[in-house]
mmCIF file of C-alpha atoms in Angstrom:
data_model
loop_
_atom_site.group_PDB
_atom_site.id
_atom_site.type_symbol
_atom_site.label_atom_id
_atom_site.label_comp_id
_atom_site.label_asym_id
_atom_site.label_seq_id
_atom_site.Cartn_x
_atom_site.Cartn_y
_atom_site.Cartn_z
ATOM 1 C CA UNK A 1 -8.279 -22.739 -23.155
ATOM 2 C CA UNK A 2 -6.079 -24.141 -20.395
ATOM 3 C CA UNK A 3 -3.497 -21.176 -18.723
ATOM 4 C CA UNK A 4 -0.106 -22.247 -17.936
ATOM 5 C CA UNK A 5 -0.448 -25.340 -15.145
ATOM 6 C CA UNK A 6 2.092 -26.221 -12.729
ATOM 7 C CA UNK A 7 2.419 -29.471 -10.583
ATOM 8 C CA UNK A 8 2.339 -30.211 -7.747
ATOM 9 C CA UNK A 9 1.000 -27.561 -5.782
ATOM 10 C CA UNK A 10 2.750 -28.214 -2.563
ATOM 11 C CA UNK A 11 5.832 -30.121 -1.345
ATOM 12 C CA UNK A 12 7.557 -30.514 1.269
ATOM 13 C CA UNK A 13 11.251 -32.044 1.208
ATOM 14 C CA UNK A 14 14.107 -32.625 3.870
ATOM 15 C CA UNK A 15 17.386 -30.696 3.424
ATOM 16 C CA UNK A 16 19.967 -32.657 1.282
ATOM 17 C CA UNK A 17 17.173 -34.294 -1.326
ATOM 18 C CA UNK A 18 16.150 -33.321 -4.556
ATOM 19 C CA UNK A 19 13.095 -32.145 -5.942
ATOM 20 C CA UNK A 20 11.380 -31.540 -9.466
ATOM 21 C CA UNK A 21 8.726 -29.304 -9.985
ATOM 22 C CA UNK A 22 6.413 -29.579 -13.547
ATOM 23 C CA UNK A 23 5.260 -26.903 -16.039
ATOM 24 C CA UNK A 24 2.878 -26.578 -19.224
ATOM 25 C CA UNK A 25 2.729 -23.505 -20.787
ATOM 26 C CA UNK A 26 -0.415 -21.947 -22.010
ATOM 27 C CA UNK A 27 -1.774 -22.932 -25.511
ATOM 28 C CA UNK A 28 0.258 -21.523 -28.261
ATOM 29 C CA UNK A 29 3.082 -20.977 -26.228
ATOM 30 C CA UNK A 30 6.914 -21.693 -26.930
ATOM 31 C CA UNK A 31 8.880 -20.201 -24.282
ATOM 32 C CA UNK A 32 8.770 -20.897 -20.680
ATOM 33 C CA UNK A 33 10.221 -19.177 -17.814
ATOM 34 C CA UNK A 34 11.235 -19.805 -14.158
ATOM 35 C CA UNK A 35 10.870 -17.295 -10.735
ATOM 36 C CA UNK A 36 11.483 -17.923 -7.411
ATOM 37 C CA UNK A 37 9.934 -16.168 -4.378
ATOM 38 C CA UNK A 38 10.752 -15.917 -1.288
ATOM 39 C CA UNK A 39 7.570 -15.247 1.521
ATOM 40 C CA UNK A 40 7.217 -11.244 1.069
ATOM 41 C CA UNK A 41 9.419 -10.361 -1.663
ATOM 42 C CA UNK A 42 9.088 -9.842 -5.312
ATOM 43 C CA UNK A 43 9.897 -12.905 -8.007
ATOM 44 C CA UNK A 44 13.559 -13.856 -8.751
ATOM 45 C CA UNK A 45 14.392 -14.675 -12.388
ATOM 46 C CA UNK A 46 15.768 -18.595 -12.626
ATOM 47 C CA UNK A 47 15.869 -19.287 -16.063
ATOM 48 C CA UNK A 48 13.922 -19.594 -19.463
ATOM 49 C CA UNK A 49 13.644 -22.020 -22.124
ATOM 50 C CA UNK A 50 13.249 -22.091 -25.809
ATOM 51 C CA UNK A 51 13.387 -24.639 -28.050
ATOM 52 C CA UNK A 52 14.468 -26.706 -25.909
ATOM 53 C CA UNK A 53 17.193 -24.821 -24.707
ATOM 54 C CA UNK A 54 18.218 -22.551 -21.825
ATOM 55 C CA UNK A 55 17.936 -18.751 -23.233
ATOM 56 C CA UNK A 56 18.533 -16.554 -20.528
ATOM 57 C CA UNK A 57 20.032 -17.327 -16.831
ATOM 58 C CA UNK A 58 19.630 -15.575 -13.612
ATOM 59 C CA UNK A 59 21.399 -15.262 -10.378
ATOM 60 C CA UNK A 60 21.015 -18.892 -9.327
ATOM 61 C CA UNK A 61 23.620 -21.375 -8.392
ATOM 62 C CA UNK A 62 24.157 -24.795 -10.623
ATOM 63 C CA UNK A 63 22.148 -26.745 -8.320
ATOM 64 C CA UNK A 64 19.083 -25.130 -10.025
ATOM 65 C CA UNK A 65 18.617 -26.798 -13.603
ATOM 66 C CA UNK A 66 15.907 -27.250 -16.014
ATOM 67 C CA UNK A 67 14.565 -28.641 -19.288
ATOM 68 C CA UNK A 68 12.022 -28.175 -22.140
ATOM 69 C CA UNK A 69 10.245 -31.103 -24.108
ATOM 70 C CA UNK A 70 9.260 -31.053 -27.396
ATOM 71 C CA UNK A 71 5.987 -30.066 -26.071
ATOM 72 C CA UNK A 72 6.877 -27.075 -24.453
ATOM 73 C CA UNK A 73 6.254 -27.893 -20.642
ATOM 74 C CA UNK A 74 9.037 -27.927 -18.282
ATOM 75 C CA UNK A 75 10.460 -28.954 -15.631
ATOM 76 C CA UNK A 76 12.733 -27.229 -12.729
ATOM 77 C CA UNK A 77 14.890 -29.389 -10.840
ATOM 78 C CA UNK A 78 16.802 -28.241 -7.319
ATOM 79 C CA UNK A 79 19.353 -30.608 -5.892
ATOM 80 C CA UNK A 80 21.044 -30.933 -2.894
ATOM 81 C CA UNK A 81 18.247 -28.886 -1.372
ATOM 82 C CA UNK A 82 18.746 -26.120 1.293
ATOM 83 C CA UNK A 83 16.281 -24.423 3.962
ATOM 84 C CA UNK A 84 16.476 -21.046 2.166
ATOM 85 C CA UNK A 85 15.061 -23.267 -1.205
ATOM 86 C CA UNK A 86 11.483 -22.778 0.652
ATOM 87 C CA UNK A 87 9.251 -20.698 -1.672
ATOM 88 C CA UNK A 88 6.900 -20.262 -4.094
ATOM 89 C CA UNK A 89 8.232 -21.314 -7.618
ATOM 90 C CA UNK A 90 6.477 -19.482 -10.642
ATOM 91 C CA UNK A 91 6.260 -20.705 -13.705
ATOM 92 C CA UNK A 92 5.645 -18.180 -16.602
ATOM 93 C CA UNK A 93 4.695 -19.148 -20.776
ATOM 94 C CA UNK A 94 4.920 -16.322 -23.189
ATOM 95 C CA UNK A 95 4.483 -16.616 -27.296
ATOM 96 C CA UNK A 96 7.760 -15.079 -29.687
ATOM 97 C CA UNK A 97 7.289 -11.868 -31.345
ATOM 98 C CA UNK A 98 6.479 -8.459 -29.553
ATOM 99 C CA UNK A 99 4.272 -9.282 -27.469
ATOM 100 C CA UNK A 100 6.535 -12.203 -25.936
ATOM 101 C CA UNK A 101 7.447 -9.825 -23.434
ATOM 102 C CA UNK A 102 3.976 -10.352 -21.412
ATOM 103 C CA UNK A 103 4.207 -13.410 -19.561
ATOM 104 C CA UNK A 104 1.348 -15.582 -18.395
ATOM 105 C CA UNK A 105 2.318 -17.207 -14.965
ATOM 106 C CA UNK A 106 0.667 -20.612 -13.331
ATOM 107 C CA UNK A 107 -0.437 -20.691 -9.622
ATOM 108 C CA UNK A 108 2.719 -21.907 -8.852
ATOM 109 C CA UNK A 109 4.033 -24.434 -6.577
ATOM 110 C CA UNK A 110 4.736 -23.539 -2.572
ATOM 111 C CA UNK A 111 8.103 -25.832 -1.533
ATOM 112 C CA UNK A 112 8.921 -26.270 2.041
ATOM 113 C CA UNK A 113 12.224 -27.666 3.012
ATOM 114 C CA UNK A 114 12.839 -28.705 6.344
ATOM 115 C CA UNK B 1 19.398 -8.896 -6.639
ATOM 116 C CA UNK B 2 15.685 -6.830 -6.934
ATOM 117 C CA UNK B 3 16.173 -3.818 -9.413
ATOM 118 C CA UNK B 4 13.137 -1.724 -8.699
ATOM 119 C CA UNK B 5 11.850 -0.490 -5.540
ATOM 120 C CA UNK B 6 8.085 0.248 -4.754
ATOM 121 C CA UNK B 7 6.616 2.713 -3.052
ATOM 122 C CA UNK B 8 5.122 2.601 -0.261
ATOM 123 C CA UNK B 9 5.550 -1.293 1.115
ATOM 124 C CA UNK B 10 1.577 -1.304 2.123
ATOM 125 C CA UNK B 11 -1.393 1.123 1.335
ATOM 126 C CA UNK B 12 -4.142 0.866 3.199
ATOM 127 C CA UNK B 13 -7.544 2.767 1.471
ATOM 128 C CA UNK B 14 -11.366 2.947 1.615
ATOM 129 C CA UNK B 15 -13.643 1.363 -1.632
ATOM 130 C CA UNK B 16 -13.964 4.242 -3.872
ATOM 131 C CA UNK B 17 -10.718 5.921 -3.134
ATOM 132 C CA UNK B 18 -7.853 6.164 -5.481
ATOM 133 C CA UNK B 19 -4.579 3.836 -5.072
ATOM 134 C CA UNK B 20 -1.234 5.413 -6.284
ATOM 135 C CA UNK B 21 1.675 2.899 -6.079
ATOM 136 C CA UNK B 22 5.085 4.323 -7.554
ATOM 137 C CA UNK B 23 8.184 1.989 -8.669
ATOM 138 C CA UNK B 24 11.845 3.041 -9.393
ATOM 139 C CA UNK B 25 14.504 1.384 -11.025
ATOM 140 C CA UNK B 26 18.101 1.468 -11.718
ATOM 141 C CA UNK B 27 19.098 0.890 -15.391
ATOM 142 C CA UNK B 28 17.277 1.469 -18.467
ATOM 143 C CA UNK B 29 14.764 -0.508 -19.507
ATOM 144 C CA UNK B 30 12.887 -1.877 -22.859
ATOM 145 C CA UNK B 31 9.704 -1.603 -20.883
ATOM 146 C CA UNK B 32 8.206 -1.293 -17.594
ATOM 147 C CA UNK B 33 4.516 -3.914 -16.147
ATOM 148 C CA UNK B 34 2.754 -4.052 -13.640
ATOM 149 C CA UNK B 35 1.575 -7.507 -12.228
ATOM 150 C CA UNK B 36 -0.619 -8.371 -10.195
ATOM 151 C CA UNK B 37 -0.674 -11.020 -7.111
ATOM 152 C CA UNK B 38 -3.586 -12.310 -4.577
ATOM 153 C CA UNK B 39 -2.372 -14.352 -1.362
ATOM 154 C CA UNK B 40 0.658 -15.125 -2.987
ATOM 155 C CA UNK B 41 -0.292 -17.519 -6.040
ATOM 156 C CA UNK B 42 0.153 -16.407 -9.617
ATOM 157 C CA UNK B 43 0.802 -12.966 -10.993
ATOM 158 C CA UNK B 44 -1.369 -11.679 -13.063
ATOM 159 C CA UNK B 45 -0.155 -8.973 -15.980
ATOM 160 C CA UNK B 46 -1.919 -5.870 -15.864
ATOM 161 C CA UNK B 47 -0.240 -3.343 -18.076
ATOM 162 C CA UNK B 48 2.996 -2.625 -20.021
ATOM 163 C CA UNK B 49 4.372 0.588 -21.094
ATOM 164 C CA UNK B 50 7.668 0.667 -23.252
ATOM 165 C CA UNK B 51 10.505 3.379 -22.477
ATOM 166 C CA UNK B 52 9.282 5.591 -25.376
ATOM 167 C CA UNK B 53 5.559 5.987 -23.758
ATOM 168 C CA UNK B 54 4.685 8.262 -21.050
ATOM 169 C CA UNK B 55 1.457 7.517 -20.170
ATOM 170 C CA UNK B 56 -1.217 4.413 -20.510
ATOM 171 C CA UNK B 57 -4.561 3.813 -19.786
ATOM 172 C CA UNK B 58 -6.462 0.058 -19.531
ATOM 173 C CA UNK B 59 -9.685 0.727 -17.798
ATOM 174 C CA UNK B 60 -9.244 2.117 -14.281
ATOM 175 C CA UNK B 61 -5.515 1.731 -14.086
ATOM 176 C CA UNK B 62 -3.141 4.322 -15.693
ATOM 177 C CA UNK B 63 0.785 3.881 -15.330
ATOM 178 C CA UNK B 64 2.780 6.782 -16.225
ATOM 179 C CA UNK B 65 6.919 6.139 -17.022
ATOM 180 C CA UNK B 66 9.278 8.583 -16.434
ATOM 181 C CA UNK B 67 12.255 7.480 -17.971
ATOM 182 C CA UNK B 68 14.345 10.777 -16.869
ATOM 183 C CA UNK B 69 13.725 9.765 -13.366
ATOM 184 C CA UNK B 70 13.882 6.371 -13.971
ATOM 185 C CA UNK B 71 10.400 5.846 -12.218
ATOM 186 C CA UNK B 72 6.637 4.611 -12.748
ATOM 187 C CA UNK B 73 3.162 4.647 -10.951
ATOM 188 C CA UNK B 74 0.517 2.767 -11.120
ATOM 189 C CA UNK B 75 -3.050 4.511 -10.294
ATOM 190 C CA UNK B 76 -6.046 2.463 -9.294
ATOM 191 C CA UNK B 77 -8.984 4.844 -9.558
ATOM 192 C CA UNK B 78 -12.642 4.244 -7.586
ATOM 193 C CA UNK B 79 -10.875 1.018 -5.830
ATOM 194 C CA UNK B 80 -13.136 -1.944 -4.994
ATOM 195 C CA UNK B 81 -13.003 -4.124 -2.258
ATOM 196 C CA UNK B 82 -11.595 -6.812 -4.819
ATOM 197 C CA UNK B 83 -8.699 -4.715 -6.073
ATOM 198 C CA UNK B 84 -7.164 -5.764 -2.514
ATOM 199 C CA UNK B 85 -3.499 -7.562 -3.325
ATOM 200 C CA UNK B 86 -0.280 -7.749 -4.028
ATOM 201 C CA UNK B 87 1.589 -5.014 -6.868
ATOM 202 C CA UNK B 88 4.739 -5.327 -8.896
ATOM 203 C CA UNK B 89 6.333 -3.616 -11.167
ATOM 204 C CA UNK B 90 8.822 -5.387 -13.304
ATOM 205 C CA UNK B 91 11.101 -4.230 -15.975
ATOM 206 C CA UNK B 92 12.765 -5.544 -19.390
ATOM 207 C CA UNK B 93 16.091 -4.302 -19.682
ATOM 208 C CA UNK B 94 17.297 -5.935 -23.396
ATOM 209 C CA UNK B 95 15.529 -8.031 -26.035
ATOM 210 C CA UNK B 96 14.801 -10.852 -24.161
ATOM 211 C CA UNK B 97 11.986 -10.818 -21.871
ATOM 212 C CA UNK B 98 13.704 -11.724 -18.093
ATOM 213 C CA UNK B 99 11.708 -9.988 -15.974
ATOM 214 C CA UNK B 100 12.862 -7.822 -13.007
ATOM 215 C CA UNK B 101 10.758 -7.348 -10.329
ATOM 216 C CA UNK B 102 10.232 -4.882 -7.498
ATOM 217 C CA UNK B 103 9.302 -5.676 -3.960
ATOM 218 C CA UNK B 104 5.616 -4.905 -4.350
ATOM 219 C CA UNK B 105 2.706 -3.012 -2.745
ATOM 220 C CA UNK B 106 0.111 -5.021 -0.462
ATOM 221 C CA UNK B 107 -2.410 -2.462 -1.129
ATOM 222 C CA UNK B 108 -5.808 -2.921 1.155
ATOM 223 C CA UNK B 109 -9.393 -1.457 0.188
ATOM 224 C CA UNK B 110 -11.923 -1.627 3.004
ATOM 225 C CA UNK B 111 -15.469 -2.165 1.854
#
């Protein structure tokens, strides 16, 4: 049984561009969320999806937007790209009911922007 | 912004020693996990505790929640060498499940 997988694993972009980073959620899995973090700190919240919508929102400007398939995976996509974009982005699957507040994250993928 | 705090930043211990690592927050919460992170890749759930629990055990961890003080701690007991990484608490605040992390504890064991 496949955890949730993320691609790529690494990028590196140049200030200004735009970037989109890939999700699939664990097996069985409806809802998908989003983190950001920054070399030594905890995860940030970005957003989550569910059914195919956005659910919940953090802290994060416009610039940071996503989107859910009918499959469940996701994507995360960051325009107009700043230095202080560089870190690891986490992507997290979790299944409704009770338990849907454990979350299963992927290995993430480390962005540089230079 | 981060809503919980851990305590202390880094905890250096020897294999077979026990690791306490204690996490405070600001609001109140649904529930209260602990995670898990080696050389920064994915996080790896270890335990939950909701706000009506005190106390839980999953092997050689036990997390206690005191909601009165609005903290947690997680205990490692007889710590291995391969216990060595990153620790977060993170806490659910309403129905939905964003999680809110703390800063962590890089917690060492020496073999």
């Amino acid at each position: 049984d496949a955890g949730v997988t993320q691609s790529p694993t690494h990028l590196i972009k140049t200030r200004g561009q735009q970037v989109t980073l890939r999700c699939s959620p664990k097996s069985g899995h409806d809802t998908v969320s989003w983190y950001q973090q920054a070399l030594g700190q905890g995860p940030q919240f970005i957003f989550q999806y569910y059914e195919e919508e956005e659910r919940q929102r953090g802290n994060f400007p416009d610039r940071f937007s996503g989107h859910q398939f009918p499959n469940y995976s996701s994507e995360l996509n960051v325009n107009a790209l700043l230095l202080g974009d560089s870190a690891l982005y986490l992507c997290a699957s979790s299944l409704p009911g009770r338990d849907n507040e454990k979350l299963f994250f992927g290995s993430g993928t480390q962005l540089s922007v230079l | 912004s981060q809503q919980g705090e851990e305590d202390p930043q880094a905890l250096s211990i020897q294999e077979g020693e026990n690791a306490t690592m204690n996490c405070s927050y600001k609001t109140s919460i649904n529930n209260l996990q602990w995670y898990r992170q080696n050389s920064g890749r994915g996080l790896v759930h270890l335990i939950l505790i909701r706000s009506n629990e005190r106390e839980k055990h999953s092997g050689r961890l036990r997390v206690t929640l005191d909601t009165s003080k609005k903290s947690s701690s997680l205990l490692i007991t007889a710590s291995r060498a391969a216990d060595t990484a990153s620790y977060f608490c993170a806490t659910v605040h309403n129905a939905g499940n964003m999680l809110t992390f703390g800063g962590g504890t890089r917690l060492m064991v020496k073999p």
